[in-house]
Short mmCIF file of N, CA and C in Angstrom, two decimals:
data_model
loop_
_atom_site.label_atom_id
_atom_site.label_comp_id
_atom_site.label_asym_id
_atom_site.label_seq_id
_atom_site.Cartn_x
_atom_site.Cartn_y
_atom_site.Cartn_z
N MET A 1299 -8.13 6.90 11.88
CA MET A 1299 -6.87 6.88 11.17
C MET A 1299 -6.73 8.12 10.28
N GLN A 1300 -7.82 8.60 9.70
CA GLN A 1300 -7.74 9.79 8.85
C GLN A 1300 -7.24 10.98 9.66
N ALA A 1301 -7.70 11.08 10.91
CA ALA A 1301 -7.25 12.18 11.77
C ALA A 1301 -5.74 12.11 11.98
N HIS A 1302 -5.19 10.91 12.10
CA HIS A 1302 -3.74 10.76 12.24
C HIS A 1302 -3.02 11.24 10.98
N ALA A 1303 -3.60 10.92 9.81
CA ALA A 1303 -2.99 11.36 8.55
C ALA A 1303 -2.98 12.88 8.45
N VAL A 1304 -4.08 13.51 8.86
CA VAL A 1304 -4.17 14.98 8.84
C VAL A 1304 -3.14 15.58 9.80
N GLU A 1305 -3.10 15.06 11.02
CA GLU A 1305 -2.16 15.57 12.02
C GLU A 1305 -0.71 15.40 11.56
N ALA A 1306 -0.40 14.27 10.95
CA ALA A 1306 0.96 14.02 10.47
C ALA A 1306 1.33 15.01 9.37
N ALA A 1307 0.40 15.26 8.45
CA ALA A 1307 0.67 16.22 7.37
C ALA A 1307 0.90 17.62 7.93
N GLU A 1308 0.08 18.00 8.91
CA GLU A 1308 0.24 19.32 9.53
C GLU A 1308 1.58 19.42 10.25
N GLN A 1309 1.93 18.38 11.00
CA GLN A 1309 3.18 18.37 11.75
C GLN A 1309 4.39 18.49 10.83
N CYS A 1310 4.32 17.86 9.67
CA CYS A 1310 5.45 17.84 8.75
C CYS A 1310 5.41 19.00 7.75
N GLY A 1311 4.37 19.82 7.83
CA GLY A 1311 4.25 20.92 6.87
C GLY A 1311 3.88 20.43 5.48
N GLY A 1312 3.26 19.26 5.42
CA GLY A 1312 2.88 18.69 4.14
C GLY A 1312 1.68 19.39 3.52
N THR A 1313 1.59 19.32 2.22
CA THR A 1313 0.46 19.94 1.51
C THR A 1313 -0.52 18.89 1.00
N PHE A 1314 -0.22 17.62 1.22
CA PHE A 1314 -1.09 16.55 0.75
C PHE A 1314 -1.34 15.58 1.90
N VAL A 1315 -2.59 15.21 2.08
CA VAL A 1315 -2.97 14.25 3.12
C VAL A 1315 -3.45 12.97 2.44
N PRO A 1316 -2.78 11.84 2.68
CA PRO A 1316 -3.27 10.58 2.10
C PRO A 1316 -4.67 10.27 2.63
N GLU A 1317 -5.49 9.70 1.77
CA GLU A 1317 -6.85 9.33 2.16
C GLU A 1317 -6.84 7.98 2.87
N VAL A 1318 -7.48 7.91 4.01
CA VAL A 1318 -7.66 6.65 4.72
C VAL A 1318 -9.13 6.27 4.52
N ALA A 1319 -9.35 5.21 3.75
CA ALA A 1319 -10.71 4.82 3.38
C ALA A 1319 -11.43 4.14 4.54
N GLU A 1320 -12.75 4.21 4.50
CA GLU A 1320 -13.58 3.52 5.48
C GLU A 1320 -13.49 2.01 5.27
N LEU A 1321 -13.77 1.27 6.33
CA LEU A 1321 -13.78 -0.19 6.22
C LEU A 1321 -14.84 -0.65 5.24
N GLN A 1322 -14.49 -1.65 4.45
CA GLN A 1322 -15.42 -2.25 3.50
C GLN A 1322 -15.20 -3.76 3.51
N LYS A 1323 -16.21 -4.48 3.07
CA LYS A 1323 -16.05 -5.92 2.89
C LYS A 1323 -15.03 -6.15 1.78
N PHE A 1324 -14.17 -7.10 1.97
CA PHE A 1324 -13.07 -7.37 1.05
C PHE A 1324 -13.57 -7.60 -0.38
N ASP A 1325 -14.54 -8.50 -0.56
CA ASP A 1325 -15.03 -8.82 -1.90
C ASP A 1325 -15.63 -7.60 -2.59
N ARG A 1326 -16.36 -6.80 -1.85
CA ARG A 1326 -16.97 -5.59 -2.42
C ARG A 1326 -15.89 -4.60 -2.87
N LEU A 1327 -14.89 -4.42 -2.04
CA LEU A 1327 -13.81 -3.50 -2.36
C LEU A 1327 -13.12 -3.90 -3.66
N LEU A 1328 -12.78 -5.16 -3.80
CA LEU A 1328 -12.08 -5.60 -5.01
C LEU A 1328 -12.99 -5.62 -6.23
N ALA A 1329 -14.27 -5.87 -6.05
CA ALA A 1329 -15.20 -5.87 -7.17
C ALA A 1329 -15.30 -4.49 -7.81
N ASP A 1330 -15.20 -3.45 -7.01
CA ASP A 1330 -15.31 -2.08 -7.50
C ASP A 1330 -13.95 -1.42 -7.74
N TRP A 1331 -12.88 -2.19 -7.76
CA TRP A 1331 -11.54 -1.63 -7.83
C TRP A 1331 -11.26 -0.97 -9.18
N PRO A 1332 -10.80 0.29 -9.19
CA PRO A 1332 -10.47 0.97 -10.45
C PRO A 1332 -9.26 0.30 -11.13
N SER A 1333 -9.36 0.08 -12.42
CA SER A 1333 -8.31 -0.66 -13.13
C SER A 1333 -6.98 0.09 -13.19
N ASP A 1334 -7.00 1.41 -13.01
CA ASP A 1334 -5.76 2.18 -13.10
C ASP A 1334 -5.07 2.37 -11.75
N ARG A 1335 -5.65 1.84 -10.69
CA ARG A 1335 -5.09 2.06 -9.34
C ARG A 1335 -4.21 0.88 -8.93
N ARG A 1336 -2.95 1.16 -8.61
CA ARG A 1336 -2.00 0.14 -8.16
C ARG A 1336 -2.27 -0.23 -6.70
N ILE A 1337 -1.82 -1.41 -6.33
CA ILE A 1337 -1.98 -1.89 -4.95
C ILE A 1337 -0.62 -2.27 -4.39
N MET A 1338 -0.29 -1.72 -3.24
CA MET A 1338 0.86 -2.17 -2.47
C MET A 1338 0.29 -3.07 -1.37
N PHE A 1339 0.41 -4.37 -1.56
CA PHE A 1339 -0.17 -5.37 -0.66
C PHE A 1339 0.89 -5.79 0.35
N CYS A 1340 0.71 -5.37 1.59
CA CYS A 1340 1.65 -5.68 2.67
C CYS A 1340 1.27 -7.03 3.26
N ASP A 1341 2.07 -8.03 2.95
CA ASP A 1341 1.76 -9.41 3.34
C ASP A 1341 2.83 -9.93 4.29
N GLU A 1342 2.41 -10.27 5.49
CA GLU A 1342 3.37 -10.76 6.49
C GLU A 1342 4.00 -12.09 6.08
N ALA A 1343 3.41 -12.79 5.13
CA ALA A 1343 3.95 -14.07 4.69
C ALA A 1343 4.93 -13.92 3.52
N GLU A 1344 5.11 -12.71 3.02
CA GLU A 1344 5.98 -12.47 1.87
C GLU A 1344 7.45 -12.65 2.26
N ALA A 1345 8.20 -13.25 1.37
CA ALA A 1345 9.64 -13.42 1.60
C ALA A 1345 10.35 -13.32 0.26
N GLY A 1346 11.63 -13.12 0.29
CA GLY A 1346 12.40 -13.13 -0.94
C GLY A 1346 12.89 -11.77 -1.35
N ARG A 1347 12.54 -11.38 -2.57
CA ARG A 1347 13.06 -10.17 -3.19
C ARG A 1347 12.78 -8.91 -2.38
N SER A 1348 13.65 -7.95 -2.48
CA SER A 1348 13.52 -6.69 -1.76
C SER A 1348 12.21 -5.98 -2.10
N SER A 1349 11.51 -5.52 -1.08
CA SER A 1349 10.26 -4.79 -1.27
C SER A 1349 10.49 -3.52 -2.07
N LEU A 1350 11.61 -2.86 -1.86
CA LEU A 1350 11.88 -1.62 -2.58
C LEU A 1350 11.97 -1.87 -4.08
N SER A 1351 12.65 -2.94 -4.49
CA SER A 1351 12.78 -3.21 -5.92
C SER A 1351 11.46 -3.65 -6.52
N LEU A 1352 10.63 -4.36 -5.75
CA LEU A 1352 9.32 -4.76 -6.26
C LEU A 1352 8.45 -3.55 -6.57
N ILE A 1353 8.40 -2.59 -5.64
CA ILE A 1353 7.60 -1.39 -5.85
C ILE A 1353 8.16 -0.60 -7.03
N ALA A 1354 9.47 -0.46 -7.09
CA ALA A 1354 10.10 0.30 -8.17
C ALA A 1354 9.79 -0.32 -9.53
N ASP A 1355 9.80 -1.66 -9.63
CA ASP A 1355 9.50 -2.32 -10.90
C ASP A 1355 8.09 -2.01 -11.37
N VAL A 1356 7.11 -2.09 -10.47
CA VAL A 1356 5.73 -1.80 -10.83
C VAL A 1356 5.57 -0.32 -11.17
N ALA A 1357 6.23 0.54 -10.41
CA ALA A 1357 6.12 1.98 -10.62
C ALA A 1357 6.62 2.40 -11.98
N GLU A 1358 7.62 1.71 -12.53
CA GLU A 1358 8.16 2.07 -13.83
C GLU A 1358 7.12 1.98 -14.93
N ASP A 1359 6.04 1.25 -14.68
CA ASP A 1359 4.97 1.13 -15.67
C ASP A 1359 4.05 2.34 -15.66
N GLY A 1360 4.22 3.26 -14.70
CA GLY A 1360 3.37 4.44 -14.61
C GLY A 1360 3.58 5.38 -15.77
N PRO A 1361 2.68 6.37 -15.93
CA PRO A 1361 2.72 7.29 -17.06
C PRO A 1361 4.05 8.03 -17.21
N ASP A 1362 4.69 8.37 -16.12
CA ASP A 1362 5.95 9.10 -16.21
C ASP A 1362 7.15 8.25 -15.80
N GLY A 1363 6.93 6.94 -15.64
CA GLY A 1363 8.02 6.04 -15.28
C GLY A 1363 8.43 6.13 -13.82
N THR A 1364 7.70 6.90 -13.01
CA THR A 1364 8.05 7.03 -11.60
C THR A 1364 6.95 6.55 -10.68
N GLY A 1365 5.78 6.30 -11.20
CA GLY A 1365 4.65 5.91 -10.36
C GLY A 1365 3.91 7.10 -9.78
N ARG A 1366 4.46 8.31 -9.95
CA ARG A 1366 3.83 9.48 -9.35
C ARG A 1366 2.50 9.83 -10.01
N GLY A 1367 2.35 9.51 -11.29
CA GLY A 1367 1.11 9.83 -11.97
C GLY A 1367 0.06 8.75 -11.85
N THR A 1368 0.36 7.71 -11.11
CA THR A 1368 -0.53 6.57 -10.97
C THR A 1368 -1.09 6.53 -9.55
N PRO A 1369 -2.41 6.41 -9.40
CA PRO A 1369 -2.96 6.28 -8.04
C PRO A 1369 -2.58 4.93 -7.43
N TRP A 1370 -2.28 4.95 -6.14
CA TRP A 1370 -1.90 3.76 -5.40
C TRP A 1370 -2.80 3.60 -4.18
N ALA A 1371 -2.88 2.38 -3.69
CA ALA A 1371 -3.53 2.08 -2.41
C ALA A 1371 -2.61 1.14 -1.66
N ILE A 1372 -2.62 1.26 -0.35
CA ILE A 1372 -1.81 0.38 0.50
C ILE A 1372 -2.76 -0.51 1.29
N PHE A 1373 -2.59 -1.82 1.16
CA PHE A 1373 -3.42 -2.78 1.88
C PHE A 1373 -2.65 -3.30 3.09
N ILE A 1374 -3.19 -3.04 4.27
CA ILE A 1374 -2.65 -3.53 5.53
C ILE A 1374 -3.64 -4.57 6.05
N GLY A 1375 -3.16 -5.72 6.42
CA GLY A 1375 -4.05 -6.80 6.84
C GLY A 1375 -4.78 -6.56 8.14
N PRO A 1376 -5.88 -7.28 8.33
CA PRO A 1376 -6.63 -7.22 9.58
C PRO A 1376 -5.87 -7.98 10.67
N GLU A 1377 -6.34 -7.84 11.90
CA GLU A 1377 -5.75 -8.63 12.99
C GLU A 1377 -5.88 -10.11 12.62
N GLY A 1378 -4.80 -10.82 12.72
CA GLY A 1378 -4.81 -12.23 12.33
C GLY A 1378 -4.35 -12.43 10.89
N GLY A 1379 -4.20 -11.35 10.14
CA GLY A 1379 -3.69 -11.43 8.78
C GLY A 1379 -4.76 -11.72 7.74
N PHE A 1380 -4.35 -11.68 6.49
CA PHE A 1380 -5.23 -12.01 5.38
C PHE A 1380 -5.40 -13.52 5.30
N SER A 1381 -6.56 -13.96 4.82
CA SER A 1381 -6.77 -15.39 4.60
C SER A 1381 -6.01 -15.80 3.33
N ASP A 1382 -5.83 -17.10 3.14
CA ASP A 1382 -5.15 -17.58 1.93
C ASP A 1382 -5.91 -17.13 0.68
N ARG A 1383 -7.24 -17.18 0.73
CA ARG A 1383 -8.06 -16.76 -0.42
C ARG A 1383 -7.85 -15.28 -0.72
N GLU A 1384 -7.84 -14.46 0.33
CA GLU A 1384 -7.63 -13.02 0.14
C GLU A 1384 -6.24 -12.74 -0.43
N ARG A 1385 -5.24 -13.45 0.09
CA ARG A 1385 -3.87 -13.29 -0.44
C ARG A 1385 -3.82 -13.59 -1.93
N GLU A 1386 -4.41 -14.70 -2.32
CA GLU A 1386 -4.37 -15.10 -3.73
C GLU A 1386 -5.11 -14.09 -4.61
N ARG A 1387 -6.23 -13.58 -4.14
CA ARG A 1387 -6.97 -12.58 -4.93
C ARG A 1387 -6.15 -11.32 -5.11
N LEU A 1388 -5.53 -10.84 -4.03
CA LEU A 1388 -4.72 -9.62 -4.14
C LEU A 1388 -3.50 -9.83 -5.03
N LYS A 1389 -2.84 -10.96 -4.91
CA LYS A 1389 -1.67 -11.22 -5.73
C LYS A 1389 -2.02 -11.33 -7.21
N ALA A 1390 -3.23 -11.79 -7.50
CA ALA A 1390 -3.66 -11.98 -8.89
C ALA A 1390 -4.12 -10.69 -9.57
N MET A 1391 -4.36 -9.65 -8.81
CA MET A 1391 -4.86 -8.41 -9.39
C MET A 1391 -3.77 -7.69 -10.18
N GLU A 1392 -4.14 -7.19 -11.35
CA GLU A 1392 -3.20 -6.44 -12.18
C GLU A 1392 -2.77 -5.17 -11.44
N GLY A 1393 -1.48 -4.89 -11.47
CA GLY A 1393 -0.97 -3.69 -10.80
C GLY A 1393 -0.74 -3.86 -9.32
N SER A 1394 -0.88 -5.10 -8.83
CA SER A 1394 -0.66 -5.36 -7.41
C SER A 1394 0.78 -5.81 -7.19
N VAL A 1395 1.39 -5.28 -6.15
CA VAL A 1395 2.74 -5.70 -5.78
C VAL A 1395 2.71 -6.10 -4.31
N THR A 1396 3.20 -7.31 -4.04
CA THR A 1396 3.21 -7.84 -2.68
C THR A 1396 4.55 -7.53 -2.04
N VAL A 1397 4.51 -6.91 -0.87
CA VAL A 1397 5.75 -6.51 -0.19
C VAL A 1397 5.76 -7.02 1.25
N SER A 1398 6.95 -7.07 1.79
CA SER A 1398 7.14 -7.43 3.19
C SER A 1398 7.50 -6.18 3.97
N LEU A 1399 6.98 -6.07 5.16
CA LEU A 1399 7.34 -4.96 6.05
C LEU A 1399 8.36 -5.42 7.09
N GLY A 1400 8.96 -6.57 6.85
CA GLY A 1400 9.97 -7.08 7.76
C GLY A 1400 9.56 -8.40 8.38
N PRO A 1401 10.43 -8.96 9.22
CA PRO A 1401 10.22 -10.30 9.75
C PRO A 1401 9.21 -10.39 10.90
N ARG A 1402 8.75 -9.26 11.41
CA ARG A 1402 7.85 -9.28 12.57
C ARG A 1402 6.44 -8.86 12.18
N ILE A 1403 5.46 -9.37 12.90
CA ILE A 1403 4.08 -8.95 12.72
C ILE A 1403 3.92 -7.60 13.41
N LEU A 1404 3.41 -6.62 12.69
CA LEU A 1404 3.24 -5.27 13.22
C LEU A 1404 1.78 -4.98 13.53
N ARG A 1405 1.55 -4.12 14.50
CA ARG A 1405 0.19 -3.62 14.74
C ARG A 1405 -0.24 -2.84 13.50
N ALA A 1406 -1.55 -2.75 13.26
CA ALA A 1406 -2.05 -2.10 12.06
C ALA A 1406 -1.57 -0.66 11.94
N ASP A 1407 -1.60 0.10 13.05
CA ASP A 1407 -1.18 1.50 12.96
C ASP A 1407 0.32 1.62 12.69
N THR A 1408 1.12 0.72 13.24
CA THR A 1408 2.55 0.72 12.97
C THR A 1408 2.83 0.26 11.55
N ALA A 1409 2.10 -0.75 11.09
CA ALA A 1409 2.27 -1.25 9.72
C ALA A 1409 1.95 -0.17 8.70
N ALA A 1410 0.93 0.64 8.96
CA ALA A 1410 0.57 1.72 8.04
C ALA A 1410 1.70 2.72 7.90
N VAL A 1411 2.31 3.09 9.01
CA VAL A 1411 3.43 4.03 8.98
C VAL A 1411 4.63 3.41 8.25
N ALA A 1412 4.92 2.15 8.54
CA ALA A 1412 6.04 1.46 7.88
C ALA A 1412 5.80 1.36 6.38
N ALA A 1413 4.57 1.04 5.99
CA ALA A 1413 4.24 0.92 4.56
C ALA A 1413 4.37 2.25 3.85
N MET A 1414 3.89 3.31 4.46
CA MET A 1414 3.99 4.63 3.82
C MET A 1414 5.44 5.08 3.72
N ALA A 1415 6.26 4.76 4.71
CA ALA A 1415 7.68 5.10 4.65
C ALA A 1415 8.37 4.33 3.52
N LEU A 1416 8.03 3.06 3.37
CA LEU A 1416 8.59 2.24 2.30
C LEU A 1416 8.17 2.79 0.94
N TRP A 1417 6.90 3.12 0.81
CA TRP A 1417 6.38 3.68 -0.44
C TRP A 1417 7.09 4.98 -0.78
N GLN A 1418 7.20 5.88 0.19
CA GLN A 1418 7.83 7.17 -0.06
C GLN A 1418 9.33 7.01 -0.35
N LYS A 1419 10.00 6.11 0.32
CA LYS A 1419 11.41 5.86 0.06
C LYS A 1419 11.62 5.44 -1.39
N THR A 1420 10.69 4.66 -1.92
CA THR A 1420 10.82 4.13 -3.27
C THR A 1420 10.36 5.12 -4.34
N LEU A 1421 9.23 5.78 -4.10
CA LEU A 1421 8.61 6.62 -5.13
C LEU A 1421 8.71 8.11 -4.89
N GLY A 1422 9.14 8.51 -3.72
CA GLY A 1422 9.23 9.95 -3.45
C GLY A 1422 7.94 10.47 -2.85
N HIS A 1423 7.69 11.75 -3.07
CA HIS A 1423 6.53 12.40 -2.47
C HIS A 1423 5.23 11.81 -3.00
N TRP A 1424 4.14 12.06 -2.25
CA TRP A 1424 2.83 11.46 -2.55
C TRP A 1424 2.28 11.90 -3.88
N VAL A 1425 2.59 13.10 -4.33
CA VAL A 1425 2.04 13.59 -5.61
C VAL A 1425 3.16 13.96 -6.55
#
């Protein structure tokens, strides 16, 4: 996936390549989570309020009111989705915002592109 991020940045003439982290156990990842890093949690079970307004509301808490000065991570679920326990843990984390990528279940690679487009539409450029 990192190679795709590099290729996409090159194709678009971008100067910043988002980091695609290696797979980790869920509990370990959250145990070591930096307190200043926001989470965009893409949950196929989410319904209701617009995802754009949810991200914008959380972003306003950033240092410059835009979210640009705050590090973010995008969580895309595994095949079969997140478990109920995982969903509850992510929703309970400070700085986490749960969003919907639409009414259909997406493949992981498609969901990643959709999530990044949603993030950029709301917050602008990556840096």
